[in-house]
GROMACS .gro file of C-alpha atoms in nm:
model
  231
    1MET     CA    1  -7.221   1.201   4.556
    2ASN     CA    2  -7.161   0.850   4.699
    3ASN     CA    3  -7.080   0.718   4.361
    4SER     CA    4  -6.823   0.966   4.318
    5VAL     CA    5  -6.666   0.893   4.644
    6GLY     CA    6  -6.671   0.523   4.563
    7SER     CA    7  -6.514   0.556   4.225
    8VAL     CA    8  -6.232   0.782   4.346
    9GLY     CA    9  -6.177   0.515   4.613
   10SER     CA   10  -6.182   0.217   4.354
   11THR     CA   11  -5.917   0.430   4.165
   12ALA     CA   12  -5.703   0.485   4.437
   13ARG     CA   13  -5.677   0.101   4.525
   14LEU     CA   14  -5.602   0.031   4.154
   15LEU     CA   15  -5.332   0.284   4.157
   16GLY     CA   16  -5.231   0.127   4.465
   17ALA     CA   17  -5.243  -0.228   4.365
   18GLY     CA   18  -5.058  -0.140   4.017
   19LEU     CA   19  -4.774   0.058   4.216
   20ARG     CA   20  -4.725  -0.255   4.452
   21ALA     CA   21  -4.732  -0.494   4.148
   22LEU     CA   22  -4.455  -0.266   3.985
   23LEU     CA   23  -4.247  -0.246   4.299
   24VAL     CA   24  -4.239  -0.615   4.361
   25LEU     CA   25  -4.187  -0.714   4.003
   26THR     CA   26  -3.900  -0.454   3.954
   27VAL     CA   27  -3.754  -0.611   4.274
   28ILE     CA   28  -3.805  -0.951   4.136
   29CYS     CA   29  -3.697  -0.905   3.777
   30GLY     CA   30  -3.445  -0.630   3.827
   31VAL     CA   31  -3.267  -0.732   4.109
   32VAL     CA   32  -3.329  -1.087   4.244
   33TYR     CA   33  -3.346  -1.244   3.920
   34PRO     CA   34  -3.028  -1.079   3.763
   35LEU     CA   35  -2.825  -1.163   4.099
   36ALA     CA   36  -2.941  -1.517   4.107
   37VAL     CA   37  -2.842  -1.576   3.745
   38THR     CA   38  -2.507  -1.416   3.803
   39GLY     CA   39  -2.458  -1.620   4.127
   40ILE     CA   40  -2.519  -1.951   3.958
   41ALA     CA   41  -2.302  -1.858   3.644
   42GLN     CA   42  -2.017  -1.741   3.861
   43GLY     CA   43  -2.045  -2.061   4.059
   44LEU     CA   44  -2.085  -2.320   3.816
   45PHE     CA   45  -1.880  -2.171   3.497
   46PRO     CA   46  -1.707  -1.849   3.605
   47ASP     CA   47  -1.472  -1.880   3.310
   48LYS     CA   48  -1.744  -1.860   3.059
   49ALA     CA   49  -1.975  -1.615   3.266
   50ASN     CA   50  -1.683  -1.347   3.236
   51GLY     CA   51  -1.617  -1.378   2.869
   52SER     CA   52  -1.388  -1.688   2.812
   53GLU     CA   53  -1.081  -1.454   2.886
   54VAL     CA   54  -0.730  -1.574   2.801
   55ARG     CA   55  -0.469  -1.463   3.001
   56SER     CA   56  -0.076  -1.433   2.965
   57GLY     CA   57   0.180  -1.320   3.225
   58GLY     CA   58  -0.110  -1.232   3.462
   59ARG     CA   59  -0.285  -1.011   3.203
   60VAL     CA   60  -0.608  -1.059   2.989
   61VAL     CA   61  -0.495  -1.072   2.644
   62GLY     CA   62  -0.806  -1.158   2.487
   63SER     CA   63  -1.118  -1.404   2.480
   64GLU     CA   64  -1.114  -1.724   2.341
   65LEU     CA   65  -1.444  -1.686   2.138
   66ILE     CA   66  -1.298  -1.362   1.919
   67GLY     CA   67  -1.020  -1.406   1.662
   68GLN     CA   68  -0.730  -1.173   1.672
   69ARG     CA   69  -0.455  -1.086   1.400
   70TYR     CA   70  -0.098  -1.091   1.452
   71ASP     CA   71   0.045  -0.811   1.225
   72LEU     CA   72   0.378  -0.619   1.247
   73PRO     CA   73   0.327  -0.244   1.257
   74LEU     CA   74   0.217  -0.051   0.951
   75LYS     CA   75   0.519   0.082   0.739
   76LYS     CA   76   0.496   0.437   0.568
   77GLY     CA   77   0.248   0.420   0.298
   78GLN     CA   78   0.087   0.086   0.381
   79GLU     CA   79  -0.284   0.031   0.418
   80THR     CA   80  -0.273  -0.319   0.533
   81ALA     CA   81   0.003  -0.419   0.757
   82ASP     CA   82   0.193  -0.752   0.696
   83PRO     CA   83   0.167  -1.050   0.919
   84ASP     CA   84   0.402  -1.123   1.178
   85LEU     CA   85   0.530  -1.447   1.080
   86LYS     CA   86   0.664  -1.568   1.389
   87TRP     CA   87   0.327  -1.630   1.504
   88PHE     CA   88   0.018  -1.895   1.400
   89GLN     CA   89  -0.203  -1.682   1.200
   90PRO     CA   90  -0.576  -1.714   1.202
   91ARG     CA   91  -0.813  -1.694   0.915
   92PRO     CA   92  -0.808  -1.381   0.682
   93SER     CA   93  -1.041  -1.101   0.803
   94ASN     CA   94  -1.033  -0.741   0.764
   95GLY     CA   95  -1.258  -0.690   1.075
   96LEU     CA   96  -1.028  -0.867   1.326
   97GLY     CA   97  -0.844  -0.632   1.556
   98SER     CA   98  -0.456  -0.651   1.564
   99ASN     CA   99  -0.245  -0.786   1.844
  100ARG     CA  100   0.097  -0.693   1.761
  101ASP     CA  101   0.284  -0.747   2.091
  102ALA     CA  102   0.344  -1.105   2.164
  103GLY     CA  103   0.018  -1.206   2.303
  104VAL     CA  104   0.010  -0.883   2.547
  105ASN     CA  105  -0.268  -0.738   2.360
  106THR     CA  106  -0.180  -0.357   2.433
  107ARG     CA  107  -0.306  -0.257   2.080
  108TYR     CA  108  -0.612  -0.454   2.027
  109ASP     CA  109  -0.881  -0.284   1.838
  110LEU     CA  110  -1.189  -0.441   1.687
  111ILE     CA  111  -1.275  -0.293   1.367
  112LEU     CA  112  -1.577  -0.455   1.238
  113SER     CA  113  -1.757  -0.779   1.209
  114GLY     CA  114  -1.927  -0.938   0.924
  115ALA     CA  115  -1.875  -1.141   0.587
  116THR     CA  116  -1.759  -1.021   0.281
  117ASN     CA  117  -2.114  -1.061   0.114
  118LEU     CA  118  -1.952  -1.179  -0.205
  119ALA     CA  119  -2.088  -1.459  -0.427
  120GLY     CA  120  -1.902  -1.748  -0.512
  121ASP     CA  121  -1.838  -1.628  -0.878
  122SER     CA  122  -1.753  -1.277  -0.784
  123LYS     CA  123  -1.429  -1.143  -0.917
  124ASP     CA  124  -1.326  -0.995  -0.633
  125LEU     CA  125  -1.354  -1.274  -0.423
  126ILE     CA  126  -1.188  -1.514  -0.681
  127ALA     CA  127  -0.885  -1.252  -0.671
  128ASP     CA  128  -0.856  -1.238  -0.305
  129VAL     CA  129  -0.863  -1.608  -0.231
  130ARG     CA  130  -0.602  -1.649  -0.553
  131ALA     CA  131  -0.384  -1.365  -0.363
  132ALA     CA  132  -0.422  -1.523  -0.004
  133LYS     CA  133  -0.346  -1.864  -0.121
  134ALA     CA  134  -0.014  -1.771  -0.279
  135ALA     CA  135   0.070  -1.577   0.021
  136VAL     CA  136   0.009  -1.853   0.237
  137VAL     CA  137   0.221  -2.069  -0.001
  138LYS     CA  138   0.507  -1.827   0.022
  139ASP     CA  139   0.496  -1.726   0.374
  140ASN     CA  140   0.493  -2.079   0.512
  141SER     CA  141   0.761  -2.220   0.275
  142THR     CA  142   1.083  -2.291   0.434
  143ALA     CA  143   1.424  -2.383   0.314
  144ASP     CA  144   1.324  -2.781   0.407
  145PHE     CA  145   0.947  -2.751   0.367
  146LYS     CA  146   0.776  -2.660   0.070
  147VAL     CA  147   0.402  -2.583   0.059
  148ARG     CA  148   0.216  -2.658  -0.239
  149PRO     CA  149  -0.086  -2.492  -0.361
  150SER     CA  150  -0.304  -2.801  -0.300
  151ASP     CA  151  -0.198  -2.831   0.057
  152VAL     CA  152  -0.374  -2.509   0.157
  153PRO     CA  153  -0.706  -2.532   0.325
  154ALA     CA  154  -1.027  -2.347   0.264
  155GLU     CA  155  -1.021  -2.150   0.573
  156ALA     CA  156  -0.664  -2.033   0.503
  157VAL     CA  157  -0.798  -1.808   0.226
  158THR     CA  158  -1.147  -1.729   0.334
  159SER     CA  159  -1.309  -1.548   0.625
  160SER     CA  160  -1.569  -1.695   0.852
  161GLY     CA  161  -1.943  -1.564   0.854
  162SER     CA  162  -1.862  -1.333   1.120
  163GLY     CA  163  -1.547  -1.260   1.034
  164LEU     CA  164  -1.425  -1.319   1.406
  165ASP     CA  165  -1.346  -1.692   1.405
  166PRO     CA  166  -1.101  -1.757   1.675
  167HIS     CA  167  -1.039  -2.112   1.534
  168ILE     CA  168  -0.831  -2.272   1.259
  169SER     CA  169  -0.828  -2.622   1.140
  170PRO     CA  170  -0.524  -2.869   1.278
  171ARG     CA  171  -0.446  -2.909   0.931
  172TYR     CA  172  -0.387  -2.501   0.869
  173ALA     CA  173  -0.197  -2.529   1.199
  174GLU     CA  174   0.028  -2.794   1.070
  175LEU     CA  175   0.080  -2.619   0.773
  176GLN     CA  176   0.243  -2.327   0.959
  177VAL     CA  177   0.450  -2.527   1.205
  178HIS     CA  178   0.785  -2.523   1.023
  179ARG     CA  179   0.773  -2.159   0.950
  180VAL     CA  180   0.691  -2.086   1.308
  181ALA     CA  181   0.971  -2.325   1.440
  182GLU     CA  182   1.207  -2.158   1.193
  183ARG     CA  183   1.120  -1.788   1.276
  184ASN     CA  184   1.126  -1.876   1.683
  185GLY     CA  185   1.450  -2.091   1.656
  186LEU     CA  186   1.267  -2.391   1.774
  187ALA     CA  187   1.264  -2.746   1.663
  188VAL     CA  188   0.972  -2.837   1.441
  189ASN     CA  189   0.896  -3.137   1.687
  190GLN     CA  190   0.838  -2.903   1.963
  191VAL     CA  191   0.629  -2.676   1.765
  192ARG     CA  192   0.441  -2.975   1.614
  193LYS     CA  193   0.377  -3.107   1.973
  194LEU     CA  194   0.230  -2.769   2.097
  195VAL     CA  195  -0.023  -2.765   1.820
  196ASP     CA  196  -0.119  -3.116   1.897
  197GLU     CA  197  -0.175  -3.008   2.261
  198HIS     CA  198  -0.401  -2.750   2.134
  199VAL     CA  199  -0.629  -2.956   1.918
  200ASP     CA  200  -1.005  -2.939   2.064
  201GLY     CA  201  -1.215  -3.225   1.946
  202ARG     CA  202  -1.576  -3.235   1.807
  203ILE     CA  203  -1.816  -3.121   2.087
  204LEU     CA  204  -1.988  -3.423   2.228
  205GLY     CA  205  -1.779  -3.638   1.991
  206PHE     CA  206  -1.955  -3.588   1.703
  207VAL     CA  207  -2.081  -3.194   1.652
  208GLY     CA  208  -1.837  -2.985   1.467
  209GLU     CA  209  -1.489  -3.048   1.341
  210PRO     CA  210  -1.166  -3.063   1.538
  211ARG     CA  211  -1.009  -2.709   1.580
  212VAL     CA  212  -0.720  -2.510   1.733
  213ASN     CA  213  -0.764  -2.178   1.894
  214VAL     CA  214  -0.498  -1.933   1.762
  215LEU     CA  215  -0.510  -1.716   2.050
  216GLN     CA  216  -0.439  -1.996   2.327
  217LEU     CA  217  -0.182  -2.150   2.088
  218ASN     CA  218   0.024  -1.833   2.033
  219VAL     CA  219   0.021  -1.764   2.399
  220ALA     CA  220   0.138  -2.116   2.469
  221LEU     CA  221   0.389  -2.049   2.162
  222LYS     CA  222   0.530  -1.752   2.354
  223GLY     CA  223   0.597  -1.926   2.668
  224LEU     CA  224   0.774  -2.212   2.498
  225ALA     CA  225   1.003  -1.966   2.281
  226ALA     CA  226   1.083  -1.783   2.637
  227GLY     CA  227   1.163  -2.098   2.801
  228ASP     CA  228   1.366  -2.215   2.497
  229ALA     CA  229   1.568  -1.883   2.466
  230ALA     CA  230   1.616  -1.907   2.873
  231GLY     CA  231   1.754  -2.231   2.882
   0.00000   0.00000   0.00000
């Protein structure tokens, strides 16, 4: 009888200790720790903690970490929208959402993320790359600036591994300067200066390559074009 009572008491103590541990760990791991991490993140780097948002006209138009497309509205019978050539264009990708309202981002829908998974000798990939190169040459050639196939950088005709790359190289941005200037009624030097101002260097001076964030560049282009029109 005494052994039975002692066993029940021991079990009750163990259950009580387990419940207390559960309560303490729930408070620490489920409340205190998340609040501490959130507070530190918001205090030290609020921009990154909130998703690296890009704003234009007081509105969030996207994230500097996720690429967007700049297309015209679909025409009847079209399956793929034509690029809106007054904007700098990103790397090709069928997975990027489309931002068709001059950086205001009222119709941005992320479709999917992923690479083509095609081999380097895939006939489909080769055909896509050739078609993309021809389109880059055609779209970016103007009356006083002709693009040669050899001028087209690799990222202009291939998607990234995720399909969401928000950056292009300074070389590809420069290739688009004449076309963007012509379509927006701006001087080439104005647009080239804008590109130069948006070139991000290598991380820590040696990691990666110089790059240009297309969304940030197009938001700045929108402001430049609006200011030039107002002037």
